[in-house]
């Protein structure tokens, strides 16, 4: 049976139109299934950054703000990301962390929705959300006079009322890989006069998002996962064009001023998505991200999605074939319409099992207490990787009990 699945993997890799992109990344013999936490390094980035550091910073110095285009990097790179999330140019600005951008989006979103004293005093929050989103939303609610209503995303559409100002939802659940209904929930919010704020950290670069097509109001996302921007790479903020004139950022820094070098004491917001800027951009990480995004040249996100589903289907099939019965349970939806680009397996010995997998050259990650998480990045993960990961997982579970290795958190 092992040879049969290995042969199938080889045939699928041979037919894979995206397989050629693997060569663009600095990879070794390890099966890397943690790109949903940190994407692999695009091989050309180090040389590009050597130029940024030695020539742009080292030789041109302050001149690089103009001559090397440093000043316009946040919106320029935003326009590079835009096609990957289904947005037209001029609606995304890059900078700050995801957490900071969540704060901007939630507070500005409540201001767009109206004064909470007029009735729209509720912020719906994904109860399964990545913790920081919840923390930020609670703080924003205290500052703006709203109350938080935590809900399972599946229940949100039916819970929207005329008291709802906005909903903050993760497009893909970071633990289970469940893909939420962005079009349906956005429509339900709009029907009630509320706004939709989406966190795209686990979907951008893995599947079509369709921000413009589905009328999303505001969105945020990181760039170090499927977009391969590097550790701590700057995040981004999407502000739909129809809202830009009224977008009132809670962090009105000098970079978002209409005349930033006028240094006037009064604040006057710039036009467009530039209102999402705050302070001086993180140029080194910003330009590393810009270089990394070149791996997407000529890639259709629909092809990425098709391979993602095929990879996760194949991995799940191999797990069912190889892994001893009852040792793991998939908590990732089987239905394609409800699945992101990862597979989460519940396992009683998860910490020890993941540590042993990593020791044997299969890198996934762990979500306590019992979730083994495997991310599939279609630009560089192949079907042979999926088969090998499932086979090694079976070997670990067959040979090790609760003593599979030392504990590791993820």
Tab-separated table of C-alpha atoms in Angstrom:
chain	number	residue	atom	x	y	z
A	1	UNK	CA	0.000	0.000	0.000
A	2	UNK	CA	2.856	2.356	0.829
A	3	UNK	CA	4.293	1.987	-2.667
A	4	UNK	CA	0.878	2.600	-4.193
A	5	UNK	CA	0.436	5.929	-2.436
A	6	UNK	CA	4.058	6.868	-3.120
A	7	UNK	CA	3.559	6.131	-6.809
A	8	UNK	CA	0.376	8.161	-6.878
A	9	UNK	CA	2.204	11.052	-5.221
A	10	UNK	CA	4.946	10.895	-7.840
A	11	UNK	CA	2.391	10.946	-10.660
A	12	UNK	CA	0.507	13.865	-9.112
A	13	UNK	CA	3.718	15.827	-8.679
A	14	UNK	CA	4.692	15.170	-12.285
A	15	UNK	CA	1.352	16.556	-13.497
A	16	UNK	CA	1.348	19.520	-11.101
A	17	UNK	CA	1.477	22.860	-12.935
A	18	UNK	CA	2.671	24.634	-9.777
A	19	UNK	CA	5.522	22.216	-9.022
A	20	UNK	CA	8.041	24.407	-10.875
A	21	UNK	CA	7.597	27.165	-8.285
A	22	UNK	CA	9.201	25.036	-5.551
A	23	UNK	CA	12.615	25.917	-6.995
A	24	UNK	CA	12.020	29.560	-6.086
A	25	UNK	CA	12.333	28.751	-2.371
A	26	UNK	CA	15.270	27.923	-0.104
A	27	UNK	CA	14.248	24.409	0.927
A	28	UNK	CA	16.005	21.246	2.024
A	29	UNK	CA	14.942	17.625	2.470
A	30	UNK	CA	12.656	18.416	5.394
A	31	UNK	CA	8.920	18.185	4.738
A	32	UNK	CA	7.879	21.699	5.708
A	33	UNK	CA	4.193	21.832	6.644
A	34	UNK	CA	4.294	24.932	8.819
A	35	UNK	CA	3.955	27.634	6.165
A	36	UNK	CA	0.683	28.614	7.844
A	37	UNK	CA	2.878	29.916	10.688
A	38	UNK	CA	5.984	31.036	8.792
A	39	UNK	CA	6.364	30.771	5.039
A	40	UNK	CA	9.582	29.483	3.516
A	41	UNK	CA	12.259	31.907	2.335
A	42	UNK	CA	12.091	32.826	-1.370
A	43	UNK	CA	15.621	32.124	-2.605
A	44	UNK	CA	16.191	35.509	-4.238
A	45	UNK	CA	15.365	37.597	-1.152
A	46	UNK	CA	18.821	37.536	0.512
A	47	UNK	CA	20.515	39.071	-2.535
A	48	UNK	CA	17.788	41.687	-2.825
A	49	UNK	CA	18.155	42.599	0.825
A	50	UNK	CA	21.929	42.831	0.447
A	51	UNK	CA	21.314	45.589	-2.098
A	52	UNK	CA	18.801	47.306	0.184
A	53	UNK	CA	21.273	47.308	3.059
A	54	UNK	CA	24.570	47.997	1.298
A	55	UNK	CA	23.493	50.340	-1.505
A	56	UNK	CA	20.134	51.872	-0.604
A	57	UNK	CA	20.892	52.316	3.105
A	58	UNK	CA	24.693	52.190	3.066
A	59	UNK	CA	25.371	54.452	0.065
A	60	UNK	CA	22.241	56.441	-0.764
A	61	UNK	CA	21.187	56.746	2.867
A	62	UNK	CA	18.449	59.395	3.289
A	63	UNK	CA	18.138	59.790	-0.488
A	64	UNK	CA	16.542	56.347	-0.681
A	65	UNK	CA	13.263	57.671	0.687
A	66	UNK	CA	12.819	59.258	-2.749
A	67	UNK	CA	15.309	57.611	-5.095
A	68	UNK	CA	14.661	54.029	-3.944
A	69	UNK	CA	10.945	54.519	-3.414
A	70	UNK	CA	10.939	53.903	0.319
A	71	UNK	CA	8.255	56.495	0.980
A	72	UNK	CA	5.680	54.919	-1.321
A	73	UNK	CA	6.411	51.313	-0.307
A	74	UNK	CA	3.316	50.818	1.911
A	75	UNK	CA	0.812	51.519	-0.843
A	76	UNK	CA	2.961	50.083	-3.650
A	77	UNK	CA	3.291	46.753	-1.856
A	78	UNK	CA	-0.384	46.921	-0.954
A	79	UNK	CA	-1.152	46.983	-4.655
A	80	UNK	CA	0.997	43.853	-5.103
A	81	UNK	CA	-1.063	42.035	-2.464
A	82	UNK	CA	-4.411	43.283	-3.776
A	83	UNK	CA	-4.869	40.718	-6.615
A	84	UNK	CA	-4.200	37.865	-4.179
A	85	UNK	CA	-7.189	38.886	-2.049
A	86	UNK	CA	-9.464	40.063	-4.856
A	87	UNK	CA	-9.080	43.815	-4.420
A	88	UNK	CA	-8.558	46.600	-6.894
A	89	UNK	CA	-5.533	48.860	-6.499
A	90	UNK	CA	-5.612	51.729	-4.036
A	91	UNK	CA	-7.391	49.926	-1.201
A	92	UNK	CA	-4.584	48.209	0.713
A	93	UNK	CA	-1.798	49.777	2.719
A	94	UNK	CA	1.032	47.724	4.244
A	95	UNK	CA	2.491	48.450	7.664
A	96	UNK	CA	2.331	47.754	11.383
A	97	UNK	CA	1.321	44.381	12.859
A	98	UNK	CA	-1.914	42.480	12.384
A	99	UNK	CA	-2.913	43.388	15.937
A	100	UNK	CA	-2.465	47.112	15.290
A	101	UNK	CA	-4.428	46.855	12.060
A	102	UNK	CA	-7.234	44.971	13.817
A	103	UNK	CA	-7.451	47.869	16.256
A	104	UNK	CA	-7.579	50.410	13.430
A	105	UNK	CA	-10.228	48.433	11.566
A	106	UNK	CA	-12.505	47.770	14.529
A	107	UNK	CA	-12.428	51.301	15.936
A	108	UNK	CA	-12.728	52.959	12.533
A	109	UNK	CA	-15.453	50.466	11.617
A	110	UNK	CA	-17.538	51.420	14.641
A	111	UNK	CA	-17.133	55.067	13.692
A	112	UNK	CA	-18.387	54.291	10.198
A	113	UNK	CA	-21.346	52.426	11.713
A	114	UNK	CA	-22.428	55.413	13.819
A	115	UNK	CA	-22.580	56.557	17.431
A	116	UNK	CA	-23.345	53.588	19.731
A	117	UNK	CA	-25.693	55.870	21.687
A	118	UNK	CA	-27.948	55.824	18.634
A	119	UNK	CA	-28.433	52.082	18.981
A	120	UNK	CA	-25.612	50.259	17.153
A	121	UNK	CA	-23.746	49.289	20.277
A	122	UNK	CA	-22.720	45.670	19.602
A	123	UNK	CA	-19.552	44.229	18.113
A	124	UNK	CA	-19.887	40.577	17.134
A	125	UNK	CA	-16.646	38.665	17.553
A	126	UNK	CA	-15.686	35.211	16.378
A	127	UNK	CA	-15.653	33.180	19.617
A	128	UNK	CA	-13.108	30.795	18.074
A	129	UNK	CA	-10.876	33.626	16.919
A	130	UNK	CA	-7.124	33.875	17.279
A	131	UNK	CA	-6.807	35.251	20.822
A	132	UNK	CA	-5.273	38.611	19.910
A	133	UNK	CA	-8.266	39.544	17.765
A	134	UNK	CA	-10.501	39.019	20.774
A	135	UNK	CA	-8.225	40.977	23.078
A	136	UNK	CA	-8.060	43.907	20.666
A	137	UNK	CA	-11.811	43.859	20.049
A	138	UNK	CA	-12.538	43.944	23.789
A	139	UNK	CA	-10.223	46.908	24.250
A	140	UNK	CA	-11.755	48.701	21.265
A	141	UNK	CA	-15.229	48.097	22.686
A	142	UNK	CA	-14.266	49.629	26.028
A	143	UNK	CA	-12.851	52.677	24.269
A	144	UNK	CA	-15.831	53.202	21.969
A	145	UNK	CA	-18.743	52.375	24.264
A	146	UNK	CA	-19.718	49.114	22.584
A	147	UNK	CA	-20.284	45.669	24.028
A	148	UNK	CA	-18.735	42.476	22.755
A	149	UNK	CA	-20.944	39.577	21.674
A	150	UNK	CA	-18.820	36.422	21.158
A	151	UNK	CA	-20.400	33.913	18.782
A	152	UNK	CA	-19.518	30.896	16.728
A	153	UNK	CA	-19.230	32.198	13.140
A	154	UNK	CA	-21.896	29.720	12.043
A	155	UNK	CA	-24.361	31.494	14.358
A	156	UNK	CA	-23.499	35.066	13.414
A	157	UNK	CA	-25.740	35.565	10.402
A	158	UNK	CA	-28.786	34.714	12.482
A	159	UNK	CA	-27.666	36.917	15.368
A	160	UNK	CA	-27.227	40.179	13.432
A	161	UNK	CA	-29.711	42.864	14.494
A	162	UNK	CA	-30.136	46.600	14.169
A	163	UNK	CA	-27.876	46.901	17.229
A	164	UNK	CA	-24.926	45.336	15.386
A	165	UNK	CA	-22.212	47.792	14.390
A	166	UNK	CA	-19.826	45.253	12.891
A	167	UNK	CA	-18.529	41.718	13.077
A	168	UNK	CA	-14.862	40.716	13.324
A	169	UNK	CA	-14.296	37.223	11.938
A	170	UNK	CA	-11.341	35.032	10.994
A	171	UNK	CA	-11.750	33.824	7.417
A	172	UNK	CA	-10.073	30.515	8.310
A	173	UNK	CA	-10.045	29.124	11.845
A	174	UNK	CA	-6.407	28.897	12.924
A	175	UNK	CA	-6.934	25.702	14.946
A	176	UNK	CA	-9.199	23.581	12.764
A	177	UNK	CA	-8.689	25.031	9.293
A	178	UNK	CA	-12.430	25.642	8.882
A	179	UNK	CA	-13.209	28.168	6.136
A	180	UNK	CA	-15.967	30.566	7.175
A	181	UNK	CA	-18.705	31.821	4.848
A	182	UNK	CA	-17.321	35.242	3.930
A	183	UNK	CA	-19.872	36.019	1.180
A	184	UNK	CA	-22.905	34.879	3.184
A	185	UNK	CA	-21.991	36.535	6.469
A	186	UNK	CA	-20.943	39.779	4.777
A	187	UNK	CA	-24.299	39.903	2.990
A	188	UNK	CA	-26.198	39.240	6.228
A	189	UNK	CA	-24.342	42.052	7.982
A	190	UNK	CA	-25.003	44.494	5.170
A	191	UNK	CA	-28.692	43.606	5.087
A	192	UNK	CA	-28.905	44.733	8.705
A	193	UNK	CA	-26.851	47.883	8.082
A	194	UNK	CA	-23.714	46.541	9.789
A	195	UNK	CA	-20.126	46.225	8.569
A	196	UNK	CA	-17.921	43.197	7.949
A	197	UNK	CA	-14.298	43.125	9.162
A	198	UNK	CA	-12.366	40.022	8.116
A	199	UNK	CA	-9.037	38.654	9.345
A	200	UNK	CA	-7.322	37.011	6.357
A	201	UNK	CA	-4.173	35.717	8.065
A	202	UNK	CA	-4.908	32.081	7.226
A	203	UNK	CA	-6.494	32.572	3.809
A	204	UNK	CA	-4.550	35.205	1.853
A	205	UNK	CA	-2.215	33.377	-0.515
A	206	UNK	CA	-3.975	30.049	-0.027
A	207	UNK	CA	-7.383	30.599	-1.608
A	208	UNK	CA	-9.462	33.230	-3.428
A	209	UNK	CA	-10.902	35.805	-1.021
A	210	UNK	CA	-12.870	38.192	-3.241
A	211	UNK	CA	-12.884	41.287	-1.033
A	212	UNK	CA	-14.302	43.572	-3.711
A	213	UNK	CA	-16.646	41.016	-5.245
A	214	UNK	CA	-18.276	40.250	-1.900
A	215	UNK	CA	-18.442	43.838	-0.681
A	216	UNK	CA	-16.200	43.435	2.363
A	217	UNK	CA	-15.835	46.703	4.271
A	218	UNK	CA	-12.513	46.294	6.070
A	219	UNK	CA	-9.949	43.518	6.261
A	220	UNK	CA	-6.569	42.837	7.817
A	221	UNK	CA	-3.953	40.188	7.340
A	222	UNK	CA	-0.369	39.177	7.997
A	223	UNK	CA	2.223	38.529	5.298
A	224	UNK	CA	4.572	35.996	6.910
A	225	UNK	CA	2.417	32.902	6.384
A	226	UNK	CA	1.264	31.969	2.872
A	227	UNK	CA	2.679	35.235	1.458
A	228	UNK	CA	6.212	34.272	2.621
A	229	UNK	CA	7.197	37.772	3.741
A	230	UNK	CA	9.510	36.657	6.552
A	231	UNK	CA	9.308	36.608	10.359
A	232	UNK	CA	7.547	39.689	11.668
A	233	UNK	CA	6.847	40.977	8.157
A	234	UNK	CA	4.447	43.953	8.160
A	235	UNK	CA	0.728	43.307	7.993
A	236	UNK	CA	-1.820	45.097	5.805
A	237	UNK	CA	-5.119	46.914	6.055
A	238	UNK	CA	-7.849	46.917	3.394
A	239	UNK	CA	-10.288	49.814	3.326
A	240	UNK	CA	-12.986	49.495	0.667
A	241	UNK	CA	-12.934	52.483	-1.657
A	242	UNK	CA	-16.488	53.474	-0.731
A	243	UNK	CA	-15.439	53.941	2.908
A	244	UNK	CA	-12.147	55.746	2.408
A	245	UNK	CA	-13.551	59.256	2.553
A	246	UNK	CA	-15.040	58.585	6.002
A	247	UNK	CA	-12.365	56.259	7.351
A	248	UNK	CA	-11.382	57.803	10.680
A	249	UNK	CA	-8.293	56.037	11.986
A	250	UNK	CA	-7.858	55.839	15.756
A	251	UNK	CA	-4.094	56.139	15.146
A	252	UNK	CA	-3.683	59.327	13.072
A	253	UNK	CA	0.091	59.350	12.678
A	254	UNK	CA	2.136	61.783	10.654
A	255	UNK	CA	2.466	59.293	7.781
A	256	UNK	CA	-1.300	59.452	7.171
A	257	UNK	CA	-1.403	63.261	7.166
A	258	UNK	CA	-2.380	64.973	3.917
A	259	UNK	CA	0.854	67.002	4.164
A	260	UNK	CA	3.185	64.854	6.294
A	261	UNK	CA	6.187	67.118	5.899
A	262	UNK	CA	4.225	70.245	6.701
A	263	UNK	CA	4.594	69.290	10.369
A	264	UNK	CA	1.454	71.217	11.311
A	265	UNK	CA	-0.112	70.751	14.741
A	266	UNK	CA	-3.556	70.041	13.305
A	267	UNK	CA	-4.328	66.684	11.691
A	268	UNK	CA	-5.784	66.485	8.189
A	269	UNK	CA	-6.177	62.964	6.796
A	270	UNK	CA	-4.672	61.950	3.467
A	271	UNK	CA	-6.908	60.674	0.720
A	272	UNK	CA	-7.533	56.991	0.081
A	273	UNK	CA	-6.028	53.980	1.801
A	274	UNK	CA	-3.111	56.137	2.954
A	275	UNK	CA	-5.312	56.984	5.914
A	276	UNK	CA	-4.328	53.583	7.262
A	277	UNK	CA	-0.661	54.569	7.616
A	278	UNK	CA	0.619	55.626	11.027
A	279	UNK	CA	4.353	56.146	11.533
A	280	UNK	CA	7.612	55.580	9.683
A	281	UNK	CA	7.460	52.283	7.741
A	282	UNK	CA	9.667	49.331	8.702
A	283	UNK	CA	11.679	49.593	5.517
A	284	UNK	CA	13.911	46.526	5.809
A	285	UNK	CA	11.063	44.097	6.473
A	286	UNK	CA	8.829	45.988	4.054
A	287	UNK	CA	11.269	45.580	1.163
A	288	UNK	CA	11.939	41.940	2.046
A	289	UNK	CA	8.197	41.395	1.689
A	290	UNK	CA	8.123	43.236	-1.620
A	291	UNK	CA	10.872	41.002	-2.984
A	292	UNK	CA	9.174	37.869	-1.641
A	293	UNK	CA	5.919	38.707	-3.414
A	294	UNK	CA	7.662	38.237	-6.757
A	295	UNK	CA	7.177	34.474	-6.384
A	296	UNK	CA	3.523	35.167	-7.211
A	297	UNK	CA	4.284	36.557	-10.654
A	298	UNK	CA	2.290	34.544	-13.175
A	299	UNK	CA	0.485	32.490	-10.505
A	300	UNK	CA	-3.299	32.290	-10.499
A	301	UNK	CA	-4.810	32.051	-7.024
A	302	UNK	CA	-7.472	29.690	-8.405
A	303	UNK	CA	-4.723	27.212	-9.349
A	304	UNK	CA	-3.307	27.526	-5.843
A	305	UNK	CA	-6.708	26.741	-4.372
A	306	UNK	CA	-7.196	23.706	-6.607
A	307	UNK	CA	-3.832	22.271	-5.571
A	308	UNK	CA	-4.464	23.080	-1.899
A	309	UNK	CA	-7.657	21.040	-1.911
A	310	UNK	CA	-6.009	18.193	-3.813
A	311	UNK	CA	-3.076	18.162	-1.359
A	312	UNK	CA	-5.239	18.146	1.751
A	313	UNK	CA	-7.538	15.497	0.260
A	314	UNK	CA	-4.543	13.303	-0.528
A	315	UNK	CA	-2.970	13.816	2.897
A	316	UNK	CA	-6.211	12.880	4.656
A	317	UNK	CA	-6.516	9.784	2.445
A	318	UNK	CA	-2.954	8.752	3.316
A	319	UNK	CA	-3.576	9.346	7.021
A	320	UNK	CA	-6.640	7.097	6.910
A	321	UNK	CA	-4.653	4.421	5.094
A	322	UNK	CA	-1.483	4.548	7.187
A	323	UNK	CA	-2.311	5.632	10.720
A	324	UNK	CA	-3.455	3.011	13.242
A	325	UNK	CA	-7.190	3.216	13.836
A	326	UNK	CA	-8.327	5.497	16.622
A	327	UNK	CA	-5.005	7.296	17.099
A	328	UNK	CA	-5.956	10.561	15.366
A	329	UNK	CA	-9.177	12.319	14.416
A	330	UNK	CA	-9.427	15.010	11.761
A	331	UNK	CA	-11.163	18.175	12.988
A	332	UNK	CA	-10.771	19.840	9.586
A	333	UNK	CA	-13.963	19.822	7.501
A	334	UNK	CA	-14.169	17.287	4.699
A	335	UNK	CA	-16.257	19.629	2.534
A	336	UNK	CA	-14.099	21.735	0.221
A	337	UNK	CA	-16.309	24.776	0.723
A	338	UNK	CA	-15.511	24.676	4.449
A	339	UNK	CA	-11.774	23.929	4.331
A	340	UNK	CA	-8.806	26.277	4.296
A	341	UNK	CA	-5.298	25.053	3.441
A	342	UNK	CA	-4.419	23.089	6.551
A	343	UNK	CA	-5.314	19.824	8.213
A	344	UNK	CA	-5.736	19.615	11.979
A	345	UNK	CA	-5.623	16.206	13.634
A	346	UNK	CA	-6.682	15.625	17.227
A	347	UNK	CA	-4.207	13.326	18.958
A	348	UNK	CA	-3.986	12.425	22.633
A	349	UNK	CA	-0.170	12.509	22.599
A	350	UNK	CA	0.061	15.603	20.370
A	351	UNK	CA	3.001	17.419	22.042
A	352	UNK	CA	5.221	14.347	22.078
A	353	UNK	CA	4.143	13.226	18.616
A	354	UNK	CA	4.883	16.584	17.015
A	355	UNK	CA	8.291	16.738	18.668
A	356	UNK	CA	9.124	13.318	17.227
A	357	UNK	CA	7.779	14.237	13.780
A	358	UNK	CA	10.052	17.263	13.717
A	359	UNK	CA	12.995	15.135	14.826
A	360	UNK	CA	12.271	12.843	11.871
A	361	UNK	CA	12.112	15.687	9.366
A	362	UNK	CA	8.393	16.426	9.150
A	363	UNK	CA	7.705	19.937	10.443
A	364	UNK	CA	4.167	20.813	11.422
A	365	UNK	CA	3.081	22.547	14.577
A	366	UNK	CA	1.044	22.101	17.717
A	367	UNK	CA	-1.984	23.777	19.190
A	368	UNK	CA	-2.466	22.748	22.784
A	369	UNK	CA	-3.697	20.583	24.177
A	370	UNK	CA	-4.168	17.983	21.462
A	371	UNK	CA	-4.050	19.379	17.909
A	372	UNK	CA	-1.412	18.437	15.340
A	373	UNK	CA	-1.558	21.125	12.659
A	374	UNK	CA	-0.216	20.701	9.118
A	375	UNK	CA	-0.228	23.633	6.708
A	376	UNK	CA	-0.101	23.050	2.957
A	377	UNK	CA	1.510	25.860	0.966
A	378	UNK	CA	0.851	24.923	-2.664
A	379	UNK	CA	3.735	26.906	-4.171
A	380	UNK	CA	6.321	24.660	-2.548
A	381	UNK	CA	4.593	21.657	-0.929
A	382	UNK	CA	4.113	18.610	-3.139
A	383	UNK	CA	2.166	15.382	-3.008
A	384	UNK	CA	5.274	13.381	-2.097
A	385	UNK	CA	5.586	15.654	0.935
A	386	UNK	CA	2.007	14.851	1.927
A	387	UNK	CA	2.556	11.096	1.529
A	388	UNK	CA	5.800	11.151	3.492
A	389	UNK	CA	4.245	13.194	6.306
A	390	UNK	CA	1.367	10.744	6.701
A	391	UNK	CA	3.711	7.754	6.555
A	392	UNK	CA	6.075	9.160	9.190
A	393	UNK	CA	3.117	10.099	11.384
A	394	UNK	CA	1.933	6.493	11.218
A	395	UNK	CA	5.405	5.232	12.085
A	396	UNK	CA	5.613	7.544	15.095
A	397	UNK	CA	2.185	6.547	16.368
A	398	UNK	CA	2.843	2.849	15.795
A	399	UNK	CA	6.190	2.821	17.573
A	400	UNK	CA	5.574	5.373	20.281
A	401	UNK	CA	2.872	5.688	22.871
A	402	UNK	CA	2.644	8.612	25.219
A	403	UNK	CA	6.464	8.691	25.314
A	404	UNK	CA	6.952	9.719	21.679
A	405	UNK	CA	9.405	12.430	22.655
A	406	UNK	CA	9.762	15.669	24.510
A	407	UNK	CA	6.914	18.179	24.695
A	408	UNK	CA	6.764	21.110	22.309
A	409	UNK	CA	4.290	23.963	22.160
A	410	UNK	CA	3.317	25.757	18.949
